Amino acid sequence: MQAQVQVNNVSKVFKGSGGDVVALKNINLEIPAGQFVCLLGPSGCGKSTLLNAIGGFSLATEGDVKVDNKLITEPGPDRGMVFQEYALFPWMTVAENITFGLRIKKSDPAQIQKTLDALLKTLKLTEFRDRFPKDLSGGMRQRVAIARVLALDPPIMLMDEPFGALDALTRRSLQDELLKIWEESKKTVIFVTHSMEESIYLADRIVVMTYRPGTIKKDIMVTIPHPRDPSSPEFNKLKADISRLVMEEQERFQKVQISGSTGD
Ligand code: ADP
Ligand code: MG
C-alpha cells in the first residue's frame, strides 16, 4: 500500500551571506495514514524545515514531498499546521478564531455551530468562547489554535513544538487531549519536538534526526500501549536508548565545531 506522506530524497539548502546552510540532506520518509510520528532532535537540526517542506510552506531544494501521491507545492486543506507560538487573530474571540476557516469557506452556518460546539467541548473551551486571546493562558490559547485547525478536519496534522512554551502540567494535559483526539479521529500526526520524554509519551514512531546536515539517524517504532507511564521500566529503557543517540549527535557536532568545520 502507498504511504500517505512520502518524503523523497529531500535536501534543503539555505543560501546566506555567511555561506550556505545544508539544513536537510537526503531525507527519505514514508508515513502511513493514521500514524503518530515525532521528529526528534536538538534545536537547529532541521525539524521545522522538514515539517515546512511537508506543509508546503517552504519547498525542498532537491527531492520532493507527495501526499496521497500528489506533489506538494503549496499549503493545502489536507494538512493543518499548529505552530509553537499561538498564531491566533487577537481581534477575534475564541469562537471566531475557531470558526474562521469555516466561515471563509462559507460552510453551512448550522454546521459551523455544530462543529464549534463539539470542538469547544473537546478542548474544554466552552466557557471561554467569547474571550479574546489576550485574556487566555498559554495553554488555553494553544487549545484554541488546535481547535482552529481541527475545525477544518484535515487528515494530516503538522505540529511544530506546539507545547514547547507550556508548563509541565498544562503540557501533559494537552498531550493527553491530543492523544484522545488522535485516537478518535484517526488523523495522521507529524509532531516536532526536542523533548525525548514528549516523543516517547506520544508517538507510534520516533524519527531521530542528526545535526547539520539534518538526516535521519534512527527510525524507532514505539509499541508501549497508551496511556504510557513515564516512570515505567520500558519507558525509561527507551529513553536511555534515545538519549544515547542524541548524545552521540551532540558529541559529533562538538567535534566538528572544534575542528573548524560545521559540515555545512
Ligand atoms: P529545528 O526546527 O530543528 O530547530 P530548523 O529547521 O529551524 O531547525 O533549522 C535548521 C537549520 O537551518 C538551522 O541551522 C537554521 O539556522 C537554518 N535555517 C532555518 N531557516 C532558515 C532560513 N530561513 N534562512 C537561513 N537559514 C535557516
Ligand atoms: Mg524548529
mmCIF file of C-alpha atoms and ligand atoms in Angstrom:
data_model
loop_
_atom_site.group_PDB
_atom_site.id
_atom_site.type_symbol
_atom_site.label_atom_id
_atom_site.label_comp_id
_atom_site.label_asym_id
_atom_site.label_seq_id
_atom_site.Cartn_x
_atom_site.Cartn_y
_atom_site.Cartn_z
ATOM 1 C CA MET A 1 0.000 0.000 0.000
ATOM 2 C CA GLN A 2 1.116 3.534 -0.828
ATOM 3 C CA ALA A 3 2.185 5.613 2.197
ATOM 4 C CA GLN A 4 0.044 8.715 2.718
ATOM 5 C CA VAL A 5 3.055 11.010 3.081
ATOM 6 C CA GLN A 6 6.184 10.368 1.031
ATOM 7 C CA VAL A 7 9.312 12.393 1.541
ATOM 8 C CA ASN A 8 11.603 11.518 -1.353
ATOM 9 C CA ASN A 9 15.285 12.334 -1.117
ATOM 10 C CA VAL A 10 14.627 15.792 0.270
ATOM 11 C CA SER A 11 17.501 18.223 0.721
ATOM 12 C CA LYS A 12 17.252 21.857 1.677
ATOM 13 C CA VAL A 13 19.981 24.439 1.416
ATOM 14 C CA PHE A 14 19.567 27.946 2.803
ATOM 15 C CA LYS A 15 21.748 30.447 0.990
ATOM 16 C CA GLY A 16 23.172 33.118 3.254
ATOM 17 C CA SER A 17 25.803 35.821 3.307
ATOM 18 C CA GLY A 18 27.880 33.753 5.742
ATOM 19 C CA GLY A 19 27.726 30.730 3.400
ATOM 20 C CA ASP A 20 25.177 28.061 2.672
ATOM 21 C CA VAL A 21 23.470 26.063 5.393
ATOM 22 C CA VAL A 22 22.589 22.499 4.461
ATOM 23 C CA ALA A 23 19.545 22.136 6.712
ATOM 24 C CA LEU A 24 18.385 18.783 5.318
ATOM 25 C CA LYS A 25 20.212 16.163 3.320
ATOM 26 C CA ASN A 26 18.677 13.219 1.504
ATOM 27 C CA ILE A 27 15.701 12.661 3.783
ATOM 28 C CA ASN A 28 13.530 9.686 2.881
ATOM 29 C CA LEU A 29 10.439 9.030 4.951
ATOM 30 C CA GLU A 30 7.182 7.202 4.328
ATOM 31 C CA ILE A 31 4.321 7.793 6.709
ATOM 32 C CA PRO A 32 1.168 5.669 6.549
ATOM 33 C CA ALA A 33 -2.244 7.236 7.240
ATOM 34 C CA GLY A 34 -3.115 7.392 10.923
ATOM 35 C CA GLN A 35 0.416 7.181 12.258
ATOM 36 C CA PHE A 36 1.614 9.494 15.046
ATOM 37 C CA VAL A 37 5.194 10.395 14.154
ATOM 38 C CA CYS A 38 7.549 12.549 16.193
ATOM 39 C CA LEU A 39 10.506 14.277 14.570
ATOM 40 C CA LEU A 40 13.043 14.479 17.381
ATOM 41 C CA GLY A 41 16.361 16.266 17.527
ATOM 42 C CA PRO A 42 18.212 19.188 19.070
ATOM 43 C CA SER A 43 17.478 22.761 18.121
ATOM 44 C CA GLY A 44 18.769 23.603 14.644
ATOM 45 C CA CYS A 45 18.775 20.056 13.256
ATOM 46 C CA GLY A 46 16.158 20.795 10.601
ATOM 47 C CA LYS A 47 12.900 19.600 12.177
ATOM 48 C CA SER A 48 10.934 22.719 11.285
ATOM 49 C CA THR A 49 12.493 22.783 7.835
ATOM 50 C CA LEU A 50 11.258 19.240 7.203
ATOM 51 C CA LEU A 51 7.800 19.980 8.584
ATOM 52 C CA ASN A 52 7.574 23.121 6.441
ATOM 53 C CA ALA A 53 8.513 21.114 3.366
ATOM 54 C CA ILE A 54 5.681 18.668 4.125
ATOM 55 C CA GLY A 55 3.334 21.580 4.830
ATOM 56 C CA GLY A 56 4.287 23.240 1.562
ATOM 57 C CA PHE A 57 5.349 26.440 3.319
ATOM 58 C CA SER A 58 8.954 26.235 2.175
ATOM 59 C CA LEU A 59 9.879 23.771 -0.526
ATOM 60 C CA ALA A 60 12.861 21.442 -0.723
ATOM 61 C CA THR A 61 15.801 22.487 -2.884
ATOM 62 C CA GLU A 62 16.129 18.851 -4.009
ATOM 63 C CA GLY A 63 13.731 15.933 -3.915
ATOM 64 C CA ASP A 64 10.010 16.210 -3.302
ATOM 65 C CA VAL A 65 7.131 15.538 -0.944
ATOM 66 C CA LYS A 66 3.968 13.749 -2.002
ATOM 67 C CA VAL A 67 0.720 13.377 -0.105
ATOM 68 C CA ASP A 68 -1.646 10.732 -1.435
ATOM 69 C CA ASN A 69 0.703 10.573 -4.392
ATOM 70 C CA LYS A 70 0.182 14.253 -5.204
ATOM 71 C CA LEU A 71 3.195 16.541 -5.390
ATOM 72 C CA ILE A 72 3.229 19.200 -2.664
ATOM 73 C CA THR A 73 3.948 22.689 -3.992
ATOM 74 C CA GLU A 74 1.978 24.804 -1.505
ATOM 75 C CA PRO A 75 -0.037 24.543 1.725
ATOM 76 C CA GLY A 76 -3.394 22.807 1.358
ATOM 77 C CA PRO A 77 -6.532 21.809 3.283
ATOM 78 C CA ASP A 78 -5.274 18.238 3.638
ATOM 79 C CA ARG A 79 -2.524 19.479 6.008
ATOM 80 C CA GLY A 80 -3.330 21.559 9.092
ATOM 81 C CA MET A 81 -0.440 23.314 10.820
ATOM 82 C CA VAL A 82 -0.167 24.177 14.524
ATOM 83 C CA PHE A 83 2.788 26.406 15.392
ATOM 84 C CA GLN A 84 4.577 26.848 18.699
ATOM 85 C CA GLU A 85 3.633 30.476 19.024
ATOM 86 C CA TYR A 86 -0.080 30.973 19.240
ATOM 87 C CA ALA A 87 -0.962 32.191 15.772
ATOM 88 C CA LEU A 88 -4.413 33.447 16.747
ATOM 89 C CA PHE A 89 -6.184 36.557 15.492
ATOM 90 C CA PRO A 90 -6.059 38.900 18.510
ATOM 91 C CA TRP A 91 -9.152 40.829 17.413
ATOM 92 C CA MET A 92 -11.332 37.718 17.243
ATOM 93 C CA THR A 93 -12.926 35.828 20.123
ATOM 94 C CA VAL A 94 -12.191 32.163 20.774
ATOM 95 C CA ALA A 95 -15.321 31.148 18.852
ATOM 96 C CA GLU A 96 -14.477 33.447 15.938
ATOM 97 C CA ASN A 97 -10.917 32.179 15.787
ATOM 98 C CA ILE A 98 -12.054 28.552 15.728
ATOM 99 C CA THR A 99 -14.665 29.093 13.032
ATOM 100 C CA PHE A 100 -12.556 31.432 10.892
ATOM 101 C CA GLY A 101 -11.626 28.860 8.252
ATOM 102 C CA LEU A 102 -15.162 27.502 8.029
ATOM 103 C CA ARG A 103 -16.621 30.993 7.597
ATOM 104 C CA ILE A 104 -14.106 31.742 4.827
ATOM 105 C CA LYS A 105 -15.209 28.524 3.149
ATOM 106 C CA LYS A 106 -18.838 29.643 3.502
ATOM 107 C CA SER A 107 -19.816 26.430 5.233
ATOM 108 C CA ASP A 108 -23.418 25.992 6.325
ATOM 109 C CA PRO A 109 -23.969 28.146 9.480
ATOM 110 C CA ALA A 110 -25.774 25.346 11.324
ATOM 111 C CA GLN A 111 -22.873 23.017 10.575
ATOM 112 C CA ILE A 112 -20.364 25.659 11.729
ATOM 113 C CA GLN A 113 -22.238 25.971 15.005
ATOM 114 C CA LYS A 114 -22.265 22.226 15.493
ATOM 115 C CA THR A 115 -18.549 21.892 14.774
ATOM 116 C CA LEU A 116 -17.796 24.811 17.096
ATOM 117 C CA ASP A 117 -19.792 23.359 19.989
ATOM 118 C CA ALA A 118 -18.124 19.973 19.607
ATOM 119 C CA LEU A 119 -14.613 21.469 19.497
ATOM 120 C CA LEU A 120 -15.248 23.781 22.450
ATOM 121 C CA LYS A 121 -16.306 20.721 24.399
ATOM 122 C CA THR A 122 -13.408 18.504 23.311
ATOM 123 C CA LEU A 123 -10.825 21.142 24.133
ATOM 124 C CA LYS A 124 -12.526 22.317 27.342
ATOM 125 C CA LEU A 125 -13.075 25.813 25.993
ATOM 126 C CA THR A 126 -16.843 26.172 26.254
ATOM 127 C CA GLU A 127 -16.803 28.788 28.995
ATOM 128 C CA PHE A 128 -14.117 30.796 27.201
ATOM 129 C CA ARG A 129 -15.873 31.025 23.843
ATOM 130 C CA ASP A 130 -16.391 34.803 23.957
ATOM 131 C CA ARG A 131 -12.970 35.718 25.325
ATOM 132 C CA PHE A 132 -10.181 37.298 23.331
ATOM 133 C CA PRO A 133 -6.739 35.614 23.080
ATOM 134 C CA LYS A 134 -5.095 38.236 25.328
ATOM 135 C CA ASP A 135 -7.373 37.129 28.185
ATOM 136 C CA LEU A 136 -6.332 33.468 27.948
ATOM 137 C CA SER A 137 -3.445 31.490 29.436
ATOM 138 C CA GLY A 138 -0.818 29.973 27.124
ATOM 139 C CA GLY A 139 -2.403 26.538 27.424
ATOM 140 C CA MET A 140 -5.852 27.887 26.553
ATOM 141 C CA ARG A 141 -4.502 29.760 23.551
ATOM 142 C CA GLN A 142 -2.843 26.618 22.287
ATOM 143 C CA ARG A 143 -6.133 24.749 22.724
ATOM 144 C CA VAL A 144 -7.769 27.378 20.515
ATOM 145 C CA ALA A 145 -5.010 27.022 17.921
ATOM 146 C CA ILE A 146 -5.567 23.255 17.842
ATOM 147 C CA ALA A 147 -9.345 23.648 17.649
ATOM 148 C CA ARG A 148 -8.987 26.088 14.780
ATOM 149 C CA VAL A 149 -7.001 23.549 12.777
ATOM 150 C CA LEU A 150 -9.325 20.678 13.733
ATOM 151 C CA ALA A 151 -12.359 22.690 12.582
ATOM 152 C CA LEU A 152 -11.242 22.163 9.008
ATOM 153 C CA ASP A 153 -10.847 18.439 9.658
ATOM 154 C CA PRO A 154 -7.550 17.934 7.794
ATOM 155 C CA PRO A 155 -6.479 14.278 7.537
ATOM 156 C CA ILE A 156 -2.932 15.333 8.451
ATOM 157 C CA MET A 157 -1.945 17.496 11.426
ATOM 158 C CA LEU A 158 1.505 19.097 11.361
ATOM 159 C CA MET A 159 2.576 20.343 14.778
ATOM 160 C CA ASP A 160 5.781 22.309 15.376
ATOM 161 C CA GLU A 161 6.711 22.139 19.079
ATOM 162 C CA PRO A 162 3.122 23.099 19.909
ATOM 163 C CA PHE A 163 3.526 22.581 23.660
ATOM 164 C CA GLY A 164 7.083 23.899 23.947
ATOM 165 C CA ALA A 165 6.112 27.088 25.760
ATOM 166 C CA LEU A 166 3.798 25.472 28.319
ATOM 167 C CA ASP A 167 4.440 24.481 31.919
ATOM 168 C CA ALA A 168 4.762 20.768 32.664
ATOM 169 C CA LEU A 169 1.227 20.160 33.970
ATOM 170 C CA THR A 170 -0.519 22.065 31.191
ATOM 171 C CA ARG A 171 1.703 20.320 28.700
ATOM 172 C CA ARG A 172 0.751 16.873 29.988
ATOM 173 C CA SER A 173 -2.957 17.631 29.867
ATOM 174 C CA LEU A 174 -2.694 18.920 26.288
ATOM 175 C CA GLN A 175 -0.669 15.853 25.323
ATOM 176 C CA ASP A 176 -3.460 13.674 26.738
ATOM 177 C CA GLU A 177 -6.112 15.637 24.857
ATOM 178 C CA LEU A 178 -4.160 15.386 21.635
ATOM 179 C CA LEU A 179 -3.803 11.614 22.063
ATOM 180 C CA LYS A 180 -7.541 11.322 22.626
ATOM 181 C CA ILE A 181 -8.301 13.371 19.513
ATOM 182 C CA TRP A 182 -5.809 11.325 17.510
ATOM 183 C CA GLU A 183 -7.252 8.013 18.708
ATOM 184 C CA GLU A 184 -10.804 9.108 17.888
ATOM 185 C CA SER A 185 -10.146 10.909 14.607
ATOM 186 C CA LYS A 186 -7.530 8.535 13.140
ATOM 187 C CA LYS A 187 -5.637 11.518 11.771
ATOM 188 C CA THR A 188 -2.006 11.354 10.813
ATOM 189 C CA VAL A 189 0.056 13.487 13.178
ATOM 190 C CA ILE A 190 3.572 14.700 12.407
ATOM 191 C CA PHE A 191 4.797 16.310 15.596
ATOM 192 C CA VAL A 192 8.100 18.126 16.055
ATOM 193 C CA THR A 193 9.722 18.166 19.474
ATOM 194 C CA HIS A 194 13.145 18.316 21.052
ATOM 195 C CA SER A 195 11.841 16.541 24.168
ATOM 196 C CA MET A 196 12.672 12.829 24.314
ATOM 197 C CA GLU A 197 10.064 12.295 27.001
ATOM 198 C CA GLU A 198 7.362 14.019 24.960
ATOM 199 C CA SER A 199 8.167 11.921 21.902
ATOM 200 C CA ILE A 200 8.040 8.650 23.860
ATOM 201 C CA TYR A 201 4.818 9.673 25.606
ATOM 202 C CA LEU A 202 3.060 10.430 22.325
ATOM 203 C CA ALA A 203 4.399 8.701 19.273
ATOM 204 C CA ASP A 204 3.960 5.437 17.375
ATOM 205 C CA ARG A 205 7.231 6.220 15.749
ATOM 206 C CA ILE A 206 10.162 8.475 16.577
ATOM 207 C CA VAL A 207 12.383 9.754 13.802
ATOM 208 C CA VAL A 208 15.647 10.863 15.418
ATOM 209 C CA MET A 209 17.459 13.449 13.322
ATOM 210 C CA THR A 210 21.148 14.269 13.065
ATOM 211 C CA TYR A 211 22.616 17.709 13.482
ATOM 212 C CA ARG A 212 23.736 19.709 10.416
ATOM 213 C CA PRO A 213 23.101 18.463 7.922
ATOM 214 C CA GLY A 214 19.765 17.105 9.081
ATOM 215 C CA THR A 215 19.480 13.457 8.146
ATOM 216 C CA ILE A 216 17.595 10.566 9.693
ATOM 217 C CA LYS A 217 19.773 8.966 12.345
ATOM 218 C CA LYS A 218 17.310 6.363 13.533
ATOM 219 C CA ASP A 219 13.685 5.458 12.914
ATOM 220 C CA ILE A 220 12.206 3.850 16.024
ATOM 221 C CA MET A 221 8.776 2.224 16.446
ATOM 222 C CA VAL A 222 7.241 2.666 19.901
ATOM 223 C CA THR A 223 4.945 -0.179 20.855
ATOM 224 C CA ILE A 224 4.282 0.660 24.521
ATOM 225 C CA PRO A 225 0.471 0.742 24.938
ATOM 226 C CA HIS A 226 -1.274 4.012 25.889
ATOM 227 C CA PRO A 227 -1.587 5.528 28.413
ATOM 228 C CA ARG A 228 2.172 5.436 28.834
ATOM 229 C CA ASP A 229 3.735 5.764 32.244
ATOM 230 C CA PRO A 230 6.954 7.832 32.127
ATOM 231 C CA SER A 231 8.136 6.130 35.308
ATOM 232 C CA SER A 232 7.803 2.588 33.913
ATOM 233 C CA PRO A 233 10.909 0.498 33.146
ATOM 234 C CA GLU A 234 10.042 0.136 29.440
ATOM 235 C CA PHE A 235 9.594 3.907 29.082
ATOM 236 C CA ASN A 236 12.930 4.535 30.778
ATOM 237 C CA LYS A 237 14.731 1.889 28.754
ATOM 238 C CA LEU A 238 13.630 3.571 25.537
ATOM 239 C CA LYS A 239 14.549 6.962 26.939
ATOM 240 C CA ALA A 240 18.065 5.724 27.740
ATOM 241 C CA ASP A 241 18.431 4.298 24.207
ATOM 242 C CA ILE A 242 17.283 7.526 22.569
ATOM 243 C CA SER A 243 19.357 9.596 24.950
ATOM 244 C CA ARG A 244 22.443 7.712 23.798
ATOM 245 C CA LEU A 245 21.644 8.517 20.167
ATOM 246 C CA VAL A 246 21.108 12.195 20.900
ATOM 247 C CA MET A 247 24.307 12.423 22.996
ATOM 248 C CA GLU A 248 26.242 10.809 20.155
ATOM 249 C CA GLU A 249 24.954 13.512 17.836
ATOM 250 C CA GLN A 250 25.847 16.274 20.245
ATOM 251 C CA GLU A 251 29.368 14.942 20.680
ATOM 252 C CA ARG A 252 29.809 14.571 16.944
ATOM 253 C CA PHE A 253 28.668 18.134 16.426
ATOM 254 C CA GLN A 254 31.009 19.471 19.104
ATOM 255 C CA LYS A 255 33.947 17.667 17.478
ATOM 256 C CA VAL A 256 33.061 19.105 14.077
ATOM 257 C CA GLN A 257 32.876 22.577 15.587
ATOM 258 C CA ILE A 258 36.253 22.237 17.304
ATOM 259 C CA SER A 259 37.903 21.091 14.089
ATOM 260 C CA GLY A 260 36.600 24.258 12.446
ATOM 261 C CA SER A 261 34.032 22.877 10.033
ATOM 262 C CA THR A 262 30.333 22.751 10.771
ATOM 263 C CA GLY A 263 29.686 20.294 7.987
ATOM 264 C CA ASP A 264 27.528 22.853 6.212
HETATM 265 P P1 ADP B 1 14.913 22.998 14.146
HETATM 266 O O1 ADP B 1 13.486 23.205 13.846
HETATM 267 O O2 ADP B 1 15.302 21.563 14.272
HETATM 268 O O3 ADP B 1 15.371 23.768 15.350
HETATM 269 P P2 ADP B 1 15.330 24.433 11.681
HETATM 270 O O4 ADP B 1 14.661 23.575 10.692
HETATM 271 O O5 ADP B 1 14.605 25.642 12.128
HETATM 272 O O6 ADP B 1 15.786 23.544 12.935
HETATM 273 O O7 ADP B 1 16.729 24.928 11.100
HETATM 274 C C1 ADP B 1 17.690 24.044 10.545
HETATM 275 C C2 ADP B 1 18.902 24.846 10.118
HETATM 276 O O8 ADP B 1 18.569 25.681 9.041
HETATM 277 C C3 ADP B 1 19.450 25.752 11.210
HETATM 278 O O9 ADP B 1 20.832 25.720 11.130
HETATM 279 C C4 ADP B 1 18.894 27.104 10.868
HETATM 280 O O10 ADP B 1 19.752 28.119 11.306
HETATM 281 C C5 ADP B 1 18.815 27.049 9.355
HETATM 282 N N1 ADP B 1 17.692 27.857 8.836
HETATM 283 C C6 ADP B 1 16.376 27.641 9.088
HETATM 284 N N2 ADP B 1 15.606 28.527 8.436
HETATM 285 C C7 ADP B 1 16.459 29.321 7.750
HETATM 286 C C8 ADP B 1 16.295 30.453 6.876
HETATM 287 N N3 ADP B 1 15.076 30.906 6.561
HETATM 288 N N4 ADP B 1 17.402 31.011 6.367
HETATM 289 C C9 ADP B 1 18.631 30.557 6.670
HETATM 290 N N5 ADP B 1 18.863 29.510 7.476
HETATM 291 C C10 ADP B 1 17.796 28.893 8.021
HETATM 292 MG MG MG B 2 12.068 24.342 14.871
#
